[in-house]
Coordinates of C-alpha atoms in Angstrom, one line a residue:
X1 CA -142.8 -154.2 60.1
X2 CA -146.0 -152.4 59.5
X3 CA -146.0 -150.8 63.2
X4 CA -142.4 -149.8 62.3
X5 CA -143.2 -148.0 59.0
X6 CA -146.3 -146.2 61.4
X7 CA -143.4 -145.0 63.8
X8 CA -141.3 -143.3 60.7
X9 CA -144.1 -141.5 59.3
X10 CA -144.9 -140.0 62.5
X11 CA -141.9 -139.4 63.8
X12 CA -140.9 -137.9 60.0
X13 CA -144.6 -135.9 60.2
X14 CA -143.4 -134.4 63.8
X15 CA -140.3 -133.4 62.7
X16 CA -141.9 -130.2 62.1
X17 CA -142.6 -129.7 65.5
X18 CA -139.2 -130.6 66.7
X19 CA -137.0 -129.4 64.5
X20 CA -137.1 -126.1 65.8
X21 CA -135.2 -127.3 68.7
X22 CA -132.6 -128.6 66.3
X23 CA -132.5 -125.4 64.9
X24 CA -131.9 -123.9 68.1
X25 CA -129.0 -126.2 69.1
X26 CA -127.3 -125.3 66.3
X27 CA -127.3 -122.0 66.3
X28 CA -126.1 -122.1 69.9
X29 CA -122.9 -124.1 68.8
X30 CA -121.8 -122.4 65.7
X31 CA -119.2 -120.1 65.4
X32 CA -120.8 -116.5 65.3
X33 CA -119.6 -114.5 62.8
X34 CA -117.0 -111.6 63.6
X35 CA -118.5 -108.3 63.0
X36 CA -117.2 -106.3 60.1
X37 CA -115.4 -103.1 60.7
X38 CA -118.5 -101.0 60.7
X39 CA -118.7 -98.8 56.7
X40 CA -120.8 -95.0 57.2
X41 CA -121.1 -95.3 53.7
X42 CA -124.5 -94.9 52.5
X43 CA -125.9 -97.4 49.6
X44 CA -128.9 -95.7 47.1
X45 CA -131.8 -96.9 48.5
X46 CA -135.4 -97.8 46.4
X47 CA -138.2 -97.9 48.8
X48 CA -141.0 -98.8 47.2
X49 CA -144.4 -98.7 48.6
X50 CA -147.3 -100.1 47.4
X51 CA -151.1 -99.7 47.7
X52 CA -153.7 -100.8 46.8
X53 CA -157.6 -99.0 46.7
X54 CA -156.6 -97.9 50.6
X55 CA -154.5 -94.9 50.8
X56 CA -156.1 -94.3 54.6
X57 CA -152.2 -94.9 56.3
X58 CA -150.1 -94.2 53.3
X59 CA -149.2 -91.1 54.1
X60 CA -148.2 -92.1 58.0
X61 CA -146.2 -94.5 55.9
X62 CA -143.9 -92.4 53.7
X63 CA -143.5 -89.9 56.5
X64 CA -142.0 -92.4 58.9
X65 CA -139.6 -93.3 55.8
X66 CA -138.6 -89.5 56.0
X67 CA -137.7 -89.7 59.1
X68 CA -135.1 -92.3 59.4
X69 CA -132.1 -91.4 60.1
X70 CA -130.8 -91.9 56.7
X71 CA -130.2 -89.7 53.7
X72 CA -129.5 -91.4 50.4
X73 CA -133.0 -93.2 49.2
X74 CA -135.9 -92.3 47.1
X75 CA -139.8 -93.5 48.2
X76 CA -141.5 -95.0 45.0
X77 CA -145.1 -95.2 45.9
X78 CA -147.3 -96.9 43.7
X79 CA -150.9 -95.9 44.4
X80 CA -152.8 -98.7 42.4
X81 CA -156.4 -98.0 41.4
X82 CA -156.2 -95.1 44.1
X83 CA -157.5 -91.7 44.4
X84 CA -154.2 -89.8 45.0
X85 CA -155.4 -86.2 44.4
X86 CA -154.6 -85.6 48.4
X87 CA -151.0 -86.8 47.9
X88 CA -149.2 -84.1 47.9
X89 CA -146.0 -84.8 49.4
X90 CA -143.6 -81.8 49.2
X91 CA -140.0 -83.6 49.0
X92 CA -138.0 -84.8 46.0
X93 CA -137.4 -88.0 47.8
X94 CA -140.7 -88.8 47.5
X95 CA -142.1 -89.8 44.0
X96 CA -146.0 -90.9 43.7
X97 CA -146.9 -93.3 41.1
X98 CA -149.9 -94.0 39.2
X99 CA -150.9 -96.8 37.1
X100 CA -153.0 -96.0 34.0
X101 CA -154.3 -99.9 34.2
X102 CA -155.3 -101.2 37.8
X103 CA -152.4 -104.0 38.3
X104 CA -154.1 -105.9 41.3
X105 CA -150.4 -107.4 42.1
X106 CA -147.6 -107.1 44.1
X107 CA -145.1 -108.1 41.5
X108 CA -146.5 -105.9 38.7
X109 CA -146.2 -103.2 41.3
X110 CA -143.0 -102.9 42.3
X111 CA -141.9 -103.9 38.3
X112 CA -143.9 -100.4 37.6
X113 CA -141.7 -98.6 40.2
X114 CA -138.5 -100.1 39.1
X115 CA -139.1 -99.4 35.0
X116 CA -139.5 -95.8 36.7
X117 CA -137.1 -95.2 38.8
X118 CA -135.2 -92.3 38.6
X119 CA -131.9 -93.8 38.5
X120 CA -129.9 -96.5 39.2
X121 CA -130.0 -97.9 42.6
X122 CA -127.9 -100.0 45.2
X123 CA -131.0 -101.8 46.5
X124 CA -134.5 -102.2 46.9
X125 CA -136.8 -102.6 49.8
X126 CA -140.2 -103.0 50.1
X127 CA -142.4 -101.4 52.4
X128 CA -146.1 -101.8 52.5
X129 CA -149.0 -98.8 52.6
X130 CA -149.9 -99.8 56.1
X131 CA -146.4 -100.1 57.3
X132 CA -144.3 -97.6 59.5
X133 CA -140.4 -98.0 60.1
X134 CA -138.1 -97.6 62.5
X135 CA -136.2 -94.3 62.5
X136 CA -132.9 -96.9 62.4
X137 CA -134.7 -99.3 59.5
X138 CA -132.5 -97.9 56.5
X139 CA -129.6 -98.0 58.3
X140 CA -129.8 -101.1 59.7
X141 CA -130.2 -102.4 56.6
X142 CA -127.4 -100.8 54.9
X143 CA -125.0 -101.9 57.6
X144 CA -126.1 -105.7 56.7
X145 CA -125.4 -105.3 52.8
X146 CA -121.5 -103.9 53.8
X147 CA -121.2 -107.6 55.2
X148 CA -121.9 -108.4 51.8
X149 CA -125.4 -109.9 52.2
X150 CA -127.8 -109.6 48.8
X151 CA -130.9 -110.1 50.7
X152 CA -132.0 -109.0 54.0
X153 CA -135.2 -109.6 56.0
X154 CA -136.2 -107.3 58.7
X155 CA -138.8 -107.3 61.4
X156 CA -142.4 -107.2 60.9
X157 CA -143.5 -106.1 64.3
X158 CA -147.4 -105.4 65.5
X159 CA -148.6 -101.8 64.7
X160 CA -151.2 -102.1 67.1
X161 CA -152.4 -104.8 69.9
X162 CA -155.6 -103.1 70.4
X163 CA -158.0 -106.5 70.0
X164 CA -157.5 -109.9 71.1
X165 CA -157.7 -111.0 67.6
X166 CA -154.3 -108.3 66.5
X167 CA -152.4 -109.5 69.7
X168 CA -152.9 -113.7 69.0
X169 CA -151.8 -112.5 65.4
X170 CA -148.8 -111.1 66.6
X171 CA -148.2 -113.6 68.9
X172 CA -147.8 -116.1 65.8
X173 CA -145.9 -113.5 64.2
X174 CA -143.5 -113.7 67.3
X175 CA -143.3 -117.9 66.7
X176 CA -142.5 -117.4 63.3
X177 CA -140.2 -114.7 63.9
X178 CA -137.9 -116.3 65.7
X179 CA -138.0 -120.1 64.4
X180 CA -138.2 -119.3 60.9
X181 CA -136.0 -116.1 60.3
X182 CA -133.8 -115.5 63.4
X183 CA -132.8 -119.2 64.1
X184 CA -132.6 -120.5 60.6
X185 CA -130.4 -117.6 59.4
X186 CA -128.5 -118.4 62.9
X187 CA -127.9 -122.0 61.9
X188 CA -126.8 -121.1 58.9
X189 CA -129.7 -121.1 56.2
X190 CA -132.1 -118.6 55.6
X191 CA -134.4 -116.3 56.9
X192 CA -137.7 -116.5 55.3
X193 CA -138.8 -113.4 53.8
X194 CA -142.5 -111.6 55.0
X195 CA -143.4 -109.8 51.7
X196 CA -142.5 -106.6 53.5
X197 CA -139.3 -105.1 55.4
X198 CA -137.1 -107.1 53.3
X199 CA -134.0 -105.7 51.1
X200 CA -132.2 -107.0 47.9
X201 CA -129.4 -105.7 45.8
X202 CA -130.9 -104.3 43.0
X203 CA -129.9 -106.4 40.2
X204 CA -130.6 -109.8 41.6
X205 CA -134.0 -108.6 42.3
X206 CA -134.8 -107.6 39.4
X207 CA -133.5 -110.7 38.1
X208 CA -135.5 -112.5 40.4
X209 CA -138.6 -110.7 39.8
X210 CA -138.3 -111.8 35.9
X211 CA -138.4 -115.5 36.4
X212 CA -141.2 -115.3 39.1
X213 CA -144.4 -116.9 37.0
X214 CA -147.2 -115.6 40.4
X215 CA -148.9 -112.6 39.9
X216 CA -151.2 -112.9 43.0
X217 CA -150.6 -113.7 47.0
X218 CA -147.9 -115.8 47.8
X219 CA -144.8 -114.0 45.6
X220 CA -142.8 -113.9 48.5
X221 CA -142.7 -117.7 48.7
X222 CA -141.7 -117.9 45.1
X223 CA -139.1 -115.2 45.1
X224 CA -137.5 -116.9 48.6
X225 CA -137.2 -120.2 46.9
X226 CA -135.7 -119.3 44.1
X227 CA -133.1 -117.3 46.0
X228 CA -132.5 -120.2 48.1
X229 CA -132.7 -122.4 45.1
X230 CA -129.8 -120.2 43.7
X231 CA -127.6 -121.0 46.4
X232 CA -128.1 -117.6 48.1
X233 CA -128.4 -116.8 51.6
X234 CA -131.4 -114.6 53.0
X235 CA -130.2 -113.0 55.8
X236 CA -132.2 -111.8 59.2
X237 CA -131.8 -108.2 60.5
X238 CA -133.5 -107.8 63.9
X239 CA -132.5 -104.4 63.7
X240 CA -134.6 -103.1 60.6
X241 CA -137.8 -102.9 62.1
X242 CA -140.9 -102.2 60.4
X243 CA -144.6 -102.0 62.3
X244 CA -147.6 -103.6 60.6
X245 CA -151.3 -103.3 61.2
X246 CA -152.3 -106.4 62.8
X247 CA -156.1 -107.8 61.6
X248 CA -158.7 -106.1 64.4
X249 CA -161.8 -107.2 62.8
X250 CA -162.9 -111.6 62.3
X251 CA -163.9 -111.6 58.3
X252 CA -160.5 -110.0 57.7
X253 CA -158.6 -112.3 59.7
X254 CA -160.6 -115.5 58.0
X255 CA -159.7 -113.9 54.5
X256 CA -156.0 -113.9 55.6
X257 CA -155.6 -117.0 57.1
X258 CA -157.5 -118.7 53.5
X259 CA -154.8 -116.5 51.1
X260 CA -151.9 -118.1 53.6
X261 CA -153.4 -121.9 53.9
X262 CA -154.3 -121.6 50.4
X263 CA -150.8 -120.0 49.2
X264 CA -149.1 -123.0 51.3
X265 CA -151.4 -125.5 49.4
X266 CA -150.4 -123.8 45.9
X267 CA -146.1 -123.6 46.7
X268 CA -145.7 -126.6 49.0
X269 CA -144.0 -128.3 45.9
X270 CA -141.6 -125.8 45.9
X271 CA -140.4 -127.3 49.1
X272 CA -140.0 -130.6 48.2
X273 CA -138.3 -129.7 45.6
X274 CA -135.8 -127.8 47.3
X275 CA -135.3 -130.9 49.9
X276 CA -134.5 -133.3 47.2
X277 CA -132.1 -130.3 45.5
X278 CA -130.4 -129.4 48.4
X279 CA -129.4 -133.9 49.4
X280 CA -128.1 -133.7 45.4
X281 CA -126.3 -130.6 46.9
X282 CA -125.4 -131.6 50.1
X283 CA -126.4 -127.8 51.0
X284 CA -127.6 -127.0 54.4
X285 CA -129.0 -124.2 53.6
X286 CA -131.4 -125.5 51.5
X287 CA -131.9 -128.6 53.3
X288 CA -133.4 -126.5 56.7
X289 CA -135.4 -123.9 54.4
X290 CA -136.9 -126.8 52.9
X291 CA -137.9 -127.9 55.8
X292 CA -139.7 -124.6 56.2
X293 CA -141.3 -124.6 53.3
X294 CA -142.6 -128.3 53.7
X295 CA -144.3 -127.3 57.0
X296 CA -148.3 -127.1 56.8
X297 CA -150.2 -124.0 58.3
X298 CA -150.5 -124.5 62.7
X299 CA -154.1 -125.7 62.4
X300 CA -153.7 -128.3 59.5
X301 CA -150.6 -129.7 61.2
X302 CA -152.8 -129.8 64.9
X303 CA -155.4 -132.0 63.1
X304 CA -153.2 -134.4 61.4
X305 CA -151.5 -134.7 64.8
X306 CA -154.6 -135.3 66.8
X307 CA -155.7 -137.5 64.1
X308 CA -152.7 -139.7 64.9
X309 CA -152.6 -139.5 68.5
X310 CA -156.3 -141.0 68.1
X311 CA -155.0 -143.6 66.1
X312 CA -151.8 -144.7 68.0
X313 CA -154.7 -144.5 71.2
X314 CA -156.0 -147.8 69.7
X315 CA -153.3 -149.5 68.0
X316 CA -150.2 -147.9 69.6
X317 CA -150.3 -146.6 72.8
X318 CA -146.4 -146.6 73.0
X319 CA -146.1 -144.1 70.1
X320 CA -147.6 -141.8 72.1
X321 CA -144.4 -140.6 73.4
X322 CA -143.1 -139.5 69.7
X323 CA -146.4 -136.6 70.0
X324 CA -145.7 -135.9 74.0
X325 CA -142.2 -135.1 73.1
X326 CA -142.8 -133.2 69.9
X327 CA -145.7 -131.2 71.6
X328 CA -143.5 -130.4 74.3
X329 CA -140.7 -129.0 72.2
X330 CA -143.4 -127.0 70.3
X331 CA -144.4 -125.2 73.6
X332 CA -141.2 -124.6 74.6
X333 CA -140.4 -123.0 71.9
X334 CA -143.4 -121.2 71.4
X335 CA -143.0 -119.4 74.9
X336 CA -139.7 -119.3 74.0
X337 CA -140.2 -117.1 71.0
X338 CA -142.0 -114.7 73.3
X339 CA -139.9 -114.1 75.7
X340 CA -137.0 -113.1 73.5
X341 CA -139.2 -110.8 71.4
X342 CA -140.4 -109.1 74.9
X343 CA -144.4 -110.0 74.2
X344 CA -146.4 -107.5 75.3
X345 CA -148.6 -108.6 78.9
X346 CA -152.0 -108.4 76.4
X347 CA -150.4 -110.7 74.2
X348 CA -149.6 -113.6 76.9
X349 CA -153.6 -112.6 78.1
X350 CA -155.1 -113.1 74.7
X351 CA -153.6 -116.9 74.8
X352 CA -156.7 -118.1 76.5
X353 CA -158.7 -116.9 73.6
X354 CA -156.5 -119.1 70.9
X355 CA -159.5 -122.2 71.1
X356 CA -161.8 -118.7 69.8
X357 CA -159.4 -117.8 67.7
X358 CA -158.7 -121.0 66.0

C-alpha cells in the first residue's frame, strides 16, 4: 500500500513534466476556430509605458510604438523617479508622465496613467521602457479583440542574444512560450500573461487592477488569476510581438531569477486554489491554468526530481520508469519549443553552458 501511495505522488509530482504533452494532444485534436471576417476598424488604444530610474532605451521604446502601422492610440509613459528633462517627444500621441511621489510599482504605475488619460479608451496595453514592438504589434492586437477576446498576450521575444547568459534566457523564454501561452490557449485555457505585451479591454482592467492587493513583482500572476478565476479567457497572439532586453550581465540574472522563485513561492496558493475552483466548476480552463500556476520554477522541480530518482534507486528501482518517461517528454518538448519559435544557432550553442548557468 505504502509503495503504491509513493507511485501517486510521483507520478502526481511529474505531471508537470508531462503534461505539456497532454497539452499538446489536445490542441492537435480540437476543432480550430474559424477566422472571423477580418474588421479594419481601429479600437483606441492606451499604451502605457513604464519606467523606472532607467530612461537609457525609453526613447528607442516609444519611437518603435510610432511606428507601427497603426493610427488610433496614445503612449502614456510614466517616467517614475526619472530625470525626463531630455524627453522631449514632439507628437501629441505621445504624453510623458511624471510622478510627484516615487511609486516603485508596476500597478501604481499604470493606475497613474489611467486616472490621466486623456480620454476614454477601448483598451490598454502594456509595454515596458526597455521594450521595442513590432511595426504589426497594435494591429495584431486589435484584430484579436474584433474576435471578441478581453485579454490578449503577445510575444516577448529576445532584444538581443549577444551573451550566452541572454540567449539560455531566451531559450527558457522559448519553453515557456510555447507550453504555457501558445498550447494552453490552443487547448482551450489560457495564455499566461508576461507582465508586458499584453492587452485588455479597458474596463475589466481597470476593474481588475482595483481588486489586485500586490504592489511589488509578481502582479501579473495575481491579475492572470483572477481573470481566470473570473471565468475569462486570456488569449495568445503570436502575431503581437514585442522584443525585450535579455539579462547580459550574472548579478542581474541572479536578482531575476530570486524575484521569479520568490514570486512563485509567494502566489503558488493562488494555484491551488484555482485547481480546487475549477473541479467545483468542472472548467477546463481553469483546471490546465491551474496546473500552470502549481508548477515550481525548472531548478526547484530538477531537485525534487533527482531527489526522488535517488530514493526510488534504493527502494524502487521499478519507478524509475515514471522519471525516464517524464524526463523524456520534457525534452521533447523542450526542443520542441525551439524549433517552432526558429531559435537562433547561438541559442542551441549556449545549451552546453545550461550546468553554468544553472
Amino acid at each position: 500500500m505504502s509503495m503504491l501511495i509513493w507511485a501517486i505522488v510521483q507520478i502526481l509530482f511529474s505531471s508537470f513534466l508531462w503534461f505539456p504533452v497532454v497539452l499538446l494532444v489536445i490542441s492537435f485534436f480540437r476543432k480550430k476556430r474559424k477566422p472571423l471576417a477580418l474588421n479594419n476598424e481601429e479600437f483606441d488604444f492606451a499604451i502605457i509605458v513604464t519606467a523606472y530610474q532607467q530612461i537609457d532605451l525609453l526613447k528607442d521604446a516609444v519611437y518603435s510604438i510610432l511606428n507601427t502601422e497603426y493610427s488610433n492610440f496614445i503612449i502614456y509613459v510614466v517616467a517614475d523617479n526619472c530625470d525626463v528633462s531630455g524627453l522631449n517627444f514632439a507628437n501629441p500621441k505621445v504624453i510623458v508622465l511624471q510622478p510627484e511621489n516615487i511609486l516603485a510599482s508596476n500597478v501604481k504605475s499604470h493606475i497613474y496613467a489611467i486616472d490621466r488619460f486623456e480620454r476614454n479608451h477601448d483598451i490598454i496595453t502594456i509595454v515596458d521602457s526597455d521594450n521595442l514592438v513590432d511595426e504589426n504589434y497594435i494591429s495584431a492586437l486589435n484584430e484579436k479583440f474584433h474576435e471578441n477576446f478581453s485579454a490578449v498576450q503577445g510575444v516577448r521575444a529576445a532584444r538581443n542574444l549577444n551573451t550566452f547568459l541572454a540567449c539560455l534566457d531566451e531559450a527558457g523564454d522559448m519553453f515557456y512560450r510555447f507550453i504555457d501561452r501558445k498550447l494552453l490557449s490552443e487547448s482551450g485555457s489560457s495564455a499566461s500573461l508576461a507582465g508586458t505585451g499584453m492587452a485588455f479591454k479597458s474596463d475589466l482592467y481597470i476593474q481588475a487592477l482595483k481588486q489586485i492587493e500586490t504592489n511589488g513583482a509578481g502582479f501579473d500572476k495575481a491579475l492572470q488569476y483572477k481573470l481566470v478565476a473570473s471565468k475569462e479567457k486570456i488569449e495568445f497572439c503570436e502575431a503581437a510581438i514585442v522584443y525585450d532586453a535579455k539579462t547580459t550581465k550574472a548579478d542581474q540574472l541572479v536578482k531575476q531569477r530570486s524575484r521569479w522563485i520568490n514570486t512563485w513561492f509567494k502566489y503558488w496558493k493562488l494555484g491551488a486554489i484555482l485547481f480546487f475552483k475549477s473541479l467545483l466548476n468542472f472548467n477546463w480552463n481553469q483546471f490546465a491554468f491551474s496546473v500552470m500556476l502549481l508548477r515550481p520554477p525548472l531548478f526547484l522541480l530538477g531537485l525534487i526530481s533527482i531527489l526522488m530518482i535517488a530514493i526510488n534507486l534504493f527502494f524502487s528501482p521499478i519507478l524509475l520508469l515514471i522519471w525516464a518517461v517524464s524526463f523524456s517528454c520534457f525534452f521533447i518538448m523542450f526542443y520542441r519549443s525551439l524549433l517552432y519559435f526558429k531559435a537562433d544557432n547561438a541559442i542551441y550553442e549556449s545549451l552546453w553552458s545550461a550546468p553554468k548557468f544553472i
